[in-house]
XYZ file of C-alpha atoms in Angstrom:
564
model
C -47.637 92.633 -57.077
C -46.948 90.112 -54.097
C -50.757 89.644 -54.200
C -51.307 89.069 -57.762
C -48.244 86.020 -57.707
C -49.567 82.570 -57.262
C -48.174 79.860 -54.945
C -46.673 76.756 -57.403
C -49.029 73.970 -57.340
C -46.897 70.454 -56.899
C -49.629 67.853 -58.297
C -47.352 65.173 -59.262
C -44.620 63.093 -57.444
C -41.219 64.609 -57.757
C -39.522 62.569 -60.772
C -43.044 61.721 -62.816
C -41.831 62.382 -66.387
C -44.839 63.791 -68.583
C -44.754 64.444 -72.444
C -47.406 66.490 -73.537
C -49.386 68.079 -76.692
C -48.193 67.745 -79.791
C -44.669 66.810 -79.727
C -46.662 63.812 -77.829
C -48.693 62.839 -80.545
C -46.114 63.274 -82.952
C -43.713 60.837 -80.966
C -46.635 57.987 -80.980
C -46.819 58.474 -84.378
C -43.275 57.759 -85.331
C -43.049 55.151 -82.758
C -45.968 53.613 -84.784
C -44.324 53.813 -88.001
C -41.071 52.545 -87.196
C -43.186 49.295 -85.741
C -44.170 49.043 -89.141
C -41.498 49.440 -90.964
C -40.136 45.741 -89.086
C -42.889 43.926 -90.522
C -43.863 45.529 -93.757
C -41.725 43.818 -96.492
C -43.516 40.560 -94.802
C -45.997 41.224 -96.932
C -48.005 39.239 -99.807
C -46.543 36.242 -101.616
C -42.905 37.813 -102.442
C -42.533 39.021 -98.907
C -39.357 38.586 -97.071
C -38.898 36.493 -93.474
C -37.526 37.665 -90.273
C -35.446 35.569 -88.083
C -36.002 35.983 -84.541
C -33.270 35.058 -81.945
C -34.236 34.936 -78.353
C -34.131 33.204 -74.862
C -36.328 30.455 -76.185
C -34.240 29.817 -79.681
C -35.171 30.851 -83.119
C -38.135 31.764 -84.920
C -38.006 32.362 -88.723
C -41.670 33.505 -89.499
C -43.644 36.207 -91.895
C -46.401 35.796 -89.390
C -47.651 39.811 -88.334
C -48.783 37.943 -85.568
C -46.075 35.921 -84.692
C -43.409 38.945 -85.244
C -45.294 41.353 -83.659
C -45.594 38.841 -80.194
C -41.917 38.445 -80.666
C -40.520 41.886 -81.137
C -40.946 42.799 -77.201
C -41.949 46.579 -77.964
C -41.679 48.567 -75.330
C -42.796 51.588 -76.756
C -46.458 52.106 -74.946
C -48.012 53.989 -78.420
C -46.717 51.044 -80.651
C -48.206 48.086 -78.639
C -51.517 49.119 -79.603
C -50.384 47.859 -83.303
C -49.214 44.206 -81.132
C -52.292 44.175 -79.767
C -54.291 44.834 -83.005
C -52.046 42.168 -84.654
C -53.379 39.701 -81.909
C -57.206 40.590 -82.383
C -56.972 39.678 -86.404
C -54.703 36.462 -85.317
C -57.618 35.742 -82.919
C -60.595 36.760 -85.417
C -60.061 35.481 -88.317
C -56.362 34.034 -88.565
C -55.054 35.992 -91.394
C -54.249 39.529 -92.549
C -52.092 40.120 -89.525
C -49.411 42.409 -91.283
C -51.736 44.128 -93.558
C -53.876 45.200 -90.308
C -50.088 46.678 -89.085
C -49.565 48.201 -92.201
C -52.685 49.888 -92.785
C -53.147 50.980 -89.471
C -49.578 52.335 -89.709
C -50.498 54.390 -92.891
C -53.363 55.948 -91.275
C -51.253 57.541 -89.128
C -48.572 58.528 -91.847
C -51.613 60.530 -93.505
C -52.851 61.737 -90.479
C -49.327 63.328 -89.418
C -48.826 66.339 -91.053
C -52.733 67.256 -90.498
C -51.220 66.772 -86.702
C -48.302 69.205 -87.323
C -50.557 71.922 -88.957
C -52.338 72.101 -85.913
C -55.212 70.387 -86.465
C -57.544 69.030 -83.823
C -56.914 65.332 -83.379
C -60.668 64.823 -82.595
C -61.752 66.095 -86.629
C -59.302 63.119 -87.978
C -60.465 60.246 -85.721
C -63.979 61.483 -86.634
C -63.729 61.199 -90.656
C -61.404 58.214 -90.262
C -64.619 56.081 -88.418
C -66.658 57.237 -91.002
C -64.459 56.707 -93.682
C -64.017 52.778 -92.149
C -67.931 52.323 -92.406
C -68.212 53.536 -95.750
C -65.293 51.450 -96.330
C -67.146 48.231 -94.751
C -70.209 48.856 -96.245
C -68.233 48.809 -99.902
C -67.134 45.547 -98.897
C -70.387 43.984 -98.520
C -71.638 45.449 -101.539
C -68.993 43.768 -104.088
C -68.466 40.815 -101.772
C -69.428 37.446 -103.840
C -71.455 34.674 -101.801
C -70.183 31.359 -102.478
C -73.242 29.897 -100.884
C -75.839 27.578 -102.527
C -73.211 25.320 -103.915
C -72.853 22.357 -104.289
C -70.234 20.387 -101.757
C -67.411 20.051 -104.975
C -68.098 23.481 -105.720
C -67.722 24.924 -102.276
C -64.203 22.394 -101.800
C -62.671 24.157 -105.062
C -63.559 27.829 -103.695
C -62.478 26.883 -100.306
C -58.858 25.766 -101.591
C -58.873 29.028 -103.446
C -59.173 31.053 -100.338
C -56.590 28.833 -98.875
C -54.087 29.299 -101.787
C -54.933 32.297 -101.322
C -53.531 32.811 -97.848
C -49.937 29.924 -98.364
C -49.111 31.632 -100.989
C -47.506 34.256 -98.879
C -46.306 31.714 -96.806
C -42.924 29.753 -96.191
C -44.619 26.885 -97.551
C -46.168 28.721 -100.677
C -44.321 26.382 -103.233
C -46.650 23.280 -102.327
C -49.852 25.860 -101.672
C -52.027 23.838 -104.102
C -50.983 20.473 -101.857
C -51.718 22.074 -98.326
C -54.704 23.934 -99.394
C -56.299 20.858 -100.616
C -55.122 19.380 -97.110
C -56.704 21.808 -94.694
C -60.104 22.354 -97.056
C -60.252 18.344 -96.490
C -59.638 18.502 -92.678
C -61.996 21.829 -92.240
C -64.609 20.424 -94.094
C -64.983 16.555 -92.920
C -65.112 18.425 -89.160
C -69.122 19.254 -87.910
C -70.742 22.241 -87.327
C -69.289 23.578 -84.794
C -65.678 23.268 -86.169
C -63.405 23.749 -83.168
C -59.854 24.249 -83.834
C -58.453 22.244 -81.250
C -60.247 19.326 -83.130
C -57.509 19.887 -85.807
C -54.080 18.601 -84.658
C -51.129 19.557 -86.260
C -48.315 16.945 -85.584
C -44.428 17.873 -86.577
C -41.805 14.768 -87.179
C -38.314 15.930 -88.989
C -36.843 14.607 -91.935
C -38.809 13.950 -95.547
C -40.162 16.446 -97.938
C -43.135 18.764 -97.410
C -44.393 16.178 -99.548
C -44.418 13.447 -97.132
C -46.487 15.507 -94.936
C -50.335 14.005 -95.107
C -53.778 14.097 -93.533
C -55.251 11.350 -91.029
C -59.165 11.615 -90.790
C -59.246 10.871 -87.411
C -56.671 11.383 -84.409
C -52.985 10.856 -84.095
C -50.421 10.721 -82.101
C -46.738 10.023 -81.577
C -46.302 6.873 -79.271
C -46.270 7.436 -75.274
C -43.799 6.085 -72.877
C -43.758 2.748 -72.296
C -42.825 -0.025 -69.908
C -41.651 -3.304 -70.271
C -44.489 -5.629 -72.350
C -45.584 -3.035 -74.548
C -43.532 -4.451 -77.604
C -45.768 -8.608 -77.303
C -49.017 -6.138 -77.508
C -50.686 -6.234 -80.726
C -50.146 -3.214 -82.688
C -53.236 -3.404 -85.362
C -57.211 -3.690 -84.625
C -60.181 -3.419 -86.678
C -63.394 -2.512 -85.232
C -61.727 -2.082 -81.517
C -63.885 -0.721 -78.717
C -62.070 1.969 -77.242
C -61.649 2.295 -72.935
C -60.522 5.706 -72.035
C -59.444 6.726 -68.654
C -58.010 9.384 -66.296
C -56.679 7.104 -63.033
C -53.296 5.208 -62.888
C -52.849 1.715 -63.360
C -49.884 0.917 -61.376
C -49.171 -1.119 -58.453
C -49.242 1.717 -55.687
C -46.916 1.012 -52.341
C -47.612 2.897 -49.035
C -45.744 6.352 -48.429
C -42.147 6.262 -46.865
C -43.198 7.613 -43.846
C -46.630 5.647 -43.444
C -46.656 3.342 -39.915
C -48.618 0.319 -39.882
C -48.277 -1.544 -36.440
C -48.540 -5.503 -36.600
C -48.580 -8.062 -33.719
C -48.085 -10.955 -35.863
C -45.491 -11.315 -38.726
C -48.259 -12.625 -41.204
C -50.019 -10.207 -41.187
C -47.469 -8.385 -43.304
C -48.380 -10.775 -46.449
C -52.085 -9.766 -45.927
C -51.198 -6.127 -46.276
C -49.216 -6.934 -49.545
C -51.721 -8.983 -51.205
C -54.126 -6.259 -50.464
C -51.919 -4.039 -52.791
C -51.470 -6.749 -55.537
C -55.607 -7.366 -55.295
C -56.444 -3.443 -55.919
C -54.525 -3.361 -59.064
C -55.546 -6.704 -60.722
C -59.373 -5.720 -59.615
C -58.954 -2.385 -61.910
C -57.372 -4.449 -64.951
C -59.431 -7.154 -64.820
C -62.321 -5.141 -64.924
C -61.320 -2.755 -67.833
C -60.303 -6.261 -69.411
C -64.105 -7.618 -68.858
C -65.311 -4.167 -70.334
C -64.615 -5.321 -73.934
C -62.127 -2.943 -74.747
C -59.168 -3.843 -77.035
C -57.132 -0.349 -76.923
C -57.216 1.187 -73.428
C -55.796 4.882 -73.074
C -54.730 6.659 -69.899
C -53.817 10.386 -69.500
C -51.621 8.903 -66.212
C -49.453 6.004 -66.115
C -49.795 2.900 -66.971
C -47.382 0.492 -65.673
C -45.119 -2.180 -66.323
C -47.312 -4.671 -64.343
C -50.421 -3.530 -66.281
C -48.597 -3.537 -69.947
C -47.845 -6.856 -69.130
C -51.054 -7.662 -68.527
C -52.890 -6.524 -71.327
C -50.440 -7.695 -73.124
C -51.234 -11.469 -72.436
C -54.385 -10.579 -73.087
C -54.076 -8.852 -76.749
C -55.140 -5.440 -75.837
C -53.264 -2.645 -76.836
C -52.415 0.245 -73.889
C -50.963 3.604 -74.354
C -50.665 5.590 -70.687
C -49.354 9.226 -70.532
C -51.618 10.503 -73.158
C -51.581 14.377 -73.592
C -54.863 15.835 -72.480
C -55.885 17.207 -75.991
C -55.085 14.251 -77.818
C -56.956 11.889 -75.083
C -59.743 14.612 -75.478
C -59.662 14.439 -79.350
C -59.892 10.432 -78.938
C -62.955 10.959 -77.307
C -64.470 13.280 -79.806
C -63.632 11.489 -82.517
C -64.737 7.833 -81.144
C -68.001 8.682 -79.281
C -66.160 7.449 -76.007
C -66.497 9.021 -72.593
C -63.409 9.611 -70.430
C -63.458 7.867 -67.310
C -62.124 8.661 -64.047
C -63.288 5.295 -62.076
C -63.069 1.609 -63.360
C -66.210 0.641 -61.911
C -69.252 0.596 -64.271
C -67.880 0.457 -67.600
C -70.884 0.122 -69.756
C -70.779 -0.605 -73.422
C -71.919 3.253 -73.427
C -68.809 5.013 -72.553
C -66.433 2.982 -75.091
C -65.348 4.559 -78.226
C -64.783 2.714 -81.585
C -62.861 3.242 -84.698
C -63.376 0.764 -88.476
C -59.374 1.253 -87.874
C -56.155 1.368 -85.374
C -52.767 0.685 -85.454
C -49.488 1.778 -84.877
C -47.550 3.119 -87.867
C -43.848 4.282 -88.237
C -43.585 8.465 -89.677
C -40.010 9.318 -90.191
C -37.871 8.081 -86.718
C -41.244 8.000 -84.672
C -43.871 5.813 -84.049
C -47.490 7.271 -84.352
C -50.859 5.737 -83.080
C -53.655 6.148 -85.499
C -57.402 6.135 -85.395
C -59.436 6.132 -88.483
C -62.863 5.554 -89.566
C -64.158 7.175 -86.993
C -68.139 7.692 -86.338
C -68.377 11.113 -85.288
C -65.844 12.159 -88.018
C -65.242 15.523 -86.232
C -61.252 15.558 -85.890
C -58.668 15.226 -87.929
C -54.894 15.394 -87.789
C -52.306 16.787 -90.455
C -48.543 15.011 -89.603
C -46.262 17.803 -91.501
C -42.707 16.845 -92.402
C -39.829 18.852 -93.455
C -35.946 19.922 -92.936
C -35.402 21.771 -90.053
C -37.230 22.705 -86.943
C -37.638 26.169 -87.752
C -38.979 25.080 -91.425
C -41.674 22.804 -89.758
C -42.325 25.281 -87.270
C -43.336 27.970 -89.741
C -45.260 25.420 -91.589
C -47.764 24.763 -88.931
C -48.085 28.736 -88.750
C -48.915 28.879 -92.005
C -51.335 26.171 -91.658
C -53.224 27.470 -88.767
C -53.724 30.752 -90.582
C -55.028 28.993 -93.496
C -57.364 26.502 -91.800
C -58.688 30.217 -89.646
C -59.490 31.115 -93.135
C -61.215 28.454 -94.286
C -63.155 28.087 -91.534
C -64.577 31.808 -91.467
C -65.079 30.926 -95.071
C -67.332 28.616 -94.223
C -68.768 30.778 -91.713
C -69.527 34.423 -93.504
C -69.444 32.786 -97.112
C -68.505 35.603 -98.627
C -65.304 36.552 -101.133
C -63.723 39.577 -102.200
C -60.520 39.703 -105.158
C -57.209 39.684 -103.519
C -54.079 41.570 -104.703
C -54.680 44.895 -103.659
C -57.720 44.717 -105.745
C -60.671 45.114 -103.245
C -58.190 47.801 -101.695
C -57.791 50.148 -104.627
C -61.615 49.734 -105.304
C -62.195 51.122 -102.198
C -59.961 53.932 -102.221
C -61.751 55.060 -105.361
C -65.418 55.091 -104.080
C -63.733 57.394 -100.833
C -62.010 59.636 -103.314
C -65.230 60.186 -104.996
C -67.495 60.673 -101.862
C -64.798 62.932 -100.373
C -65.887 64.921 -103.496
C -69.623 65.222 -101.737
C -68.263 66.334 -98.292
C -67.281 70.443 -97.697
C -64.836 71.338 -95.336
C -62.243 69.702 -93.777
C -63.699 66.531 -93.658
C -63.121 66.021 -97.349
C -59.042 66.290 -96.769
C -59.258 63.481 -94.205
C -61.465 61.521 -96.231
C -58.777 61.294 -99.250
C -56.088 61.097 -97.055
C -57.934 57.517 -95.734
C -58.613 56.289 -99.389
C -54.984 57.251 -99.695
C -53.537 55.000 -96.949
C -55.346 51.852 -98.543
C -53.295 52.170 -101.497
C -50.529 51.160 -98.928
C -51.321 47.435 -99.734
C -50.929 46.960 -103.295
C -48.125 49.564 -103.346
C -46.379 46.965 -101.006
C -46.971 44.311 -102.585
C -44.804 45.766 -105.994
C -42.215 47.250 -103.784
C -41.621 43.631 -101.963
C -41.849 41.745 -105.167
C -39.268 44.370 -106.804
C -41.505 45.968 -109.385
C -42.303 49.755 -110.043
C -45.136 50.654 -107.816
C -45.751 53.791 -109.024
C -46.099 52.753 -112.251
C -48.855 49.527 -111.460
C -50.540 51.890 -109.118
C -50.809 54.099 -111.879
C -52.492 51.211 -113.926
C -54.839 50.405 -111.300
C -56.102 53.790 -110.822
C -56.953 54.018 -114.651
C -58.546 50.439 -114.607
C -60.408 51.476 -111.330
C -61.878 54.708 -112.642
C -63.216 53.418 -115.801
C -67.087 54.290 -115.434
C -68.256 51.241 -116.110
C -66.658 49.594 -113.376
C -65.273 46.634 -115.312
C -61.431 47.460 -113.635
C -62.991 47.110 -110.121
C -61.326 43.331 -109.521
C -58.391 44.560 -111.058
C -55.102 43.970 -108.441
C -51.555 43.334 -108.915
C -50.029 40.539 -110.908
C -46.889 39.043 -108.573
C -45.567 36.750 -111.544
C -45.791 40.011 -114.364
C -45.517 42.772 -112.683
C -48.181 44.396 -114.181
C -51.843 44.400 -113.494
C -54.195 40.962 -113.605
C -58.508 40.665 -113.106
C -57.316 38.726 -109.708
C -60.571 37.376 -109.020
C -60.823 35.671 -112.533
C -57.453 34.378 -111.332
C -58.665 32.796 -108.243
C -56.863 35.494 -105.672
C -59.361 35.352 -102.985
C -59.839 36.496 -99.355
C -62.646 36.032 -97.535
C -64.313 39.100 -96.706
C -64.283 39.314 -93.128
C -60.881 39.674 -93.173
C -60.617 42.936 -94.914
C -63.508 44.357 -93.189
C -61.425 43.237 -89.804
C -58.544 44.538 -91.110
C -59.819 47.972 -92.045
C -61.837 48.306 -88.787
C -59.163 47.692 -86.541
C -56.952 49.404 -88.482
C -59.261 53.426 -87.825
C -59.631 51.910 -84.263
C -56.110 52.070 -83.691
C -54.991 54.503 -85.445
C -57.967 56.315 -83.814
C -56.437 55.351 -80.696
C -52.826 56.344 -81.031
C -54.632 60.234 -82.110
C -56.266 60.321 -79.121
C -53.441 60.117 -76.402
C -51.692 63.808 -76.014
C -50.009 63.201 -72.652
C -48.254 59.978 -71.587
C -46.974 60.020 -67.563
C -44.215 58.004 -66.813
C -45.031 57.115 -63.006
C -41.766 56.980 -60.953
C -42.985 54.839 -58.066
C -41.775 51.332 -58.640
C -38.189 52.745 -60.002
C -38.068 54.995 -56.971
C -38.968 52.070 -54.714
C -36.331 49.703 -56.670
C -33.982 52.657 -56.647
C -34.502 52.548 -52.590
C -34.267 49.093 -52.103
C -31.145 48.583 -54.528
C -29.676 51.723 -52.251
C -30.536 49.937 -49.134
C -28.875 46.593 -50.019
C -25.804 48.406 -51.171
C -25.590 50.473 -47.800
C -26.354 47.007 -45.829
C -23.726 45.547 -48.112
C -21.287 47.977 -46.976
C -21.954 48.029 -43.119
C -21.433 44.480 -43.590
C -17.984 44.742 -45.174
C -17.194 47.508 -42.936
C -17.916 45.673 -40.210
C -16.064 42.524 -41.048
C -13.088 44.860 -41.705
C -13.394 46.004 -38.369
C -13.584 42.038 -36.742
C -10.722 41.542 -39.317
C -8.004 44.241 -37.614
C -9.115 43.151 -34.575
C -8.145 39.718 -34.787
C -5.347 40.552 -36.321
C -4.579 42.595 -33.564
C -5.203 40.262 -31.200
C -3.154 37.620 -33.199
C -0.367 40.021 -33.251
């Protein structure tokens, strides 16, 4: 007997905690699902807002995104739905909470399979295919909006981007802002950077007010005494940009210059007074007639180019000065000498222009055309705040638009139509493959199904309505979705409720990766090693604490001893 009893094995550090198995998997799971539960009634156009209250002040938003970076989850299962919210934001701008949702689904359908004992491995397997088969639908029904003409293109554009507001804070004007960011996206070239898009926010107006500068803007820098005699309008201007300071620069404190005669001293000075007119007389010689700095430009040197009619603006943010540049065909400098005719920008247009209670400098008619800038107005911070969200999401959209120029029908439509064609090839597959299958095609009915429950209408009643539509043979109900305003069912594409493509097959993909992801993690080991070591050092300072006390107790008596 004493031979056949093993010796316990210690492997881990005493304190590690480890879950294991299925109660594991299980936990994930839920962890998962309450995640989604936060964000779900966020989604489509009737979907509610959450207000976020934190360190750095208030966020109202329906941004997946947005929520999901704000929630803090510390959960380690449940930040792989964060992270897949951040991929989708990154992507292709839009479909944020429908990528939580769905993903969150998945592993709804794929929990029970998990409690009857089935191997994780067998789900993640028929949920990848299922996602390819799904993907490959996509493409199939997809509609190209290529080959058209420029008007053509702009209308379908601002449908996708209608599309995407209407969801949004600012869905009331959608037809207003999609028109907006279409413009913006489209005058850009090829290459279509966002940063060449500004978005600048000035309270107070309407979301009316708000409008679209082709070309750069920005709200008016610091400025020194002088700036007001400058002139604030210019028509063909050349444009000087630069990256050095144009002030009148002094020796350090501690700097020692040793003189034998007394005049010398007004040498020294003049020296100082002769750097700085030598850099402003040569930017004056260059031709320029607006001259930007990203450092300062000083009182001496407003003055300056003040008696001289040039306008100066010093303290320029680095994207805007950069934006400038794009947009003008100017070069940014970072020396005075050698300013060709080559490194100035120009613009048919500047001046300087009141929004609201600021003062913006505007560039338009400008000969690259590749920026452009949308000043929003509104109420309150948080309003304008959400605003620009719900811009950048829809100018992401537009511009993969552009990119893969294909559409699918919004409104649950494209997801139903899926979830048919997987119930049917389920049908084709024996064993157990065919349960997991279904239970896939099942999850994408998630989407419209949320859409009716956030919009207050009987979703098992449209759902009903879309499976009939869906199954008819001839596949006429296939762009069937949900109708927000009726309640009922709608042909969404024939109603202009669009999405480009690429975002459901994102969605969907990243949707079985992570839900793929959460199935795959049985064990999860909490490693003690920086709480023990905290734990320690907290201990350590709390028994140094006390020798300290003791031991000022101890000088205490004794002095009062002493005293005594």
């Amino acid at each position: 007997m004493a031979a056949m009893l093993q010796p316990s094995i210690i492997l881990l550090k005493e304190g590690t905690d480890t879950s294991q198995g299925k109660p594991q998997l299980i936990s994930n799971i839920n962890a998962c699902i309450a995640v989604v539960d936060v964000v779900r009634t966020t989604l489509g156009p009737r979907g509610m807002d959450k207000l976020i209250h934190d360190d750095k002040g208030t966020t109202i938003s329906n941004d997946g995104a947005t929520i999901m970076k704000l929630l803090d989850v510390v959960h380690p299962g449940a930040k792989v739905l964060v992270d897949i919210a951040k991929s989708q934001d990154a992507e292709v701008g839009d479909g944020t909470t429908t990528v939580v949702v769905l993903a969150g689904e998945l592993l709804r359908e794929a929990k029970p399979f998990v409690e009857e004992n089935v191997h994780p491995q067998l789900i993640i397997r028929s949920f990848r295919t299922a996602a390819d088969l799904a993907v490959q639908k996509i493409k199939e029904i997809a509609v190209s909006i290529e080959g058209k003409s420029i008007e053509e293109k702009k209308s379908l554009l601002e449908k996708c981007a209608s599309t995407t507001l209407s969801s949004k804070l600012v869905g009331g004007e959608k037809e207003f802002f999609a028109k907006m960011v279409v413009e913006a996206v489209t005058d850009m070239g090829e290459d279509r950077g966002l940063k060449m898009i500004g978005v600048k926010k000035v309270p107070g107006g309407t979301m009316r007010d708000s409008f679209l500068v082709n070309g750069v803007a920005f709200k008016k820098t610091f400025s020194y005494a002088g700036f007001e005699q400058q002139p604030k309008k210019f028509d063909n201007p050349s444009i000087l940009l630069l990256n050095i300071e144009l002030e009148l620069k002094s020796e350090k404190e501690n700097a020692e210059i040793r003189l034998s005669d007394p005049s010398q001293y007004q040498s020294i000075v003049d020296a100082e007074w002769n750097i700085i007119y030598d850099k402003l007389d040569k930017c004056v010689k260059s031709g320029a007639k607006v001259v930007l700095s990203r450092l300062a430009i000083g009182d001496l040197a407003t003055q300056y180019f003040a008696d001289r009619d040039i306008f100066c603006a010093g303290r320029v943010v680095e994207e805007d000065l950069q934006r400038v540049a794009r947009a003008t065909g100017g070069a940014v400098q970072t020396s005075v000498n050698n300013l060709i005719p080559d490194v100035l920008g120009s613009c048919e247009r500047f001046e300087e222009k009141q929004v609201g209670n600021e003062r913006f400098n505007i560039f338009t008619g400008c000969p690259t055309g590749e920026t452009a800038t949308i000043v929003l107005r509104g109420g309150a911070d948080q309003f304008i705040d959400e605003a620009e969200r719900s811009l950048h999401d829809a100018i992401m959209i537009v511009r993969r638009a552009l990119k893969n120029s294909t559409v699918v029908a919004g409104g649950g439509a494209i997801d139903m139509e899926i979830s048919r064609y997987l119930r049917q090839h389920a049908r084709t597959i024996p064993g157990k493959a065919q349960l997991f299958i279904n239970a896939f095609a099942k999850a994408l009915e998630v989407i419209p199904r949320q859409l009716c429950d956030n919009a207050g209408f009987d979703a098992t009643d449209v759902l009903n309505k879309l499976r009939q539509k869906h199954a008819l043979p001839s596949g006429e109900g296939a762009l069937y979705g949900v109708d927000i305003n009726t309640g009922g069912i709608t042909d969404t594409y024939a109603n202009f409720v669009w999405e480009p493509a690429v975002v459901k097959i994102n969605a969907i993909t990243a949707a079985a990766e992570a839900a793929a992801l959460v199935l795959s993690v049985d064990e999860t080991i909490r490693n003690p090693k920086s709480e023990s070591a905290q734990g320690e050092a907290a201990a350590n300072a709390m028994a140094g604490r006390g020798r300290g006390m003791g031991g000022m107790m101890g000088r205490g008596r004794g002095r009062g001893m002493r005293r005594r």
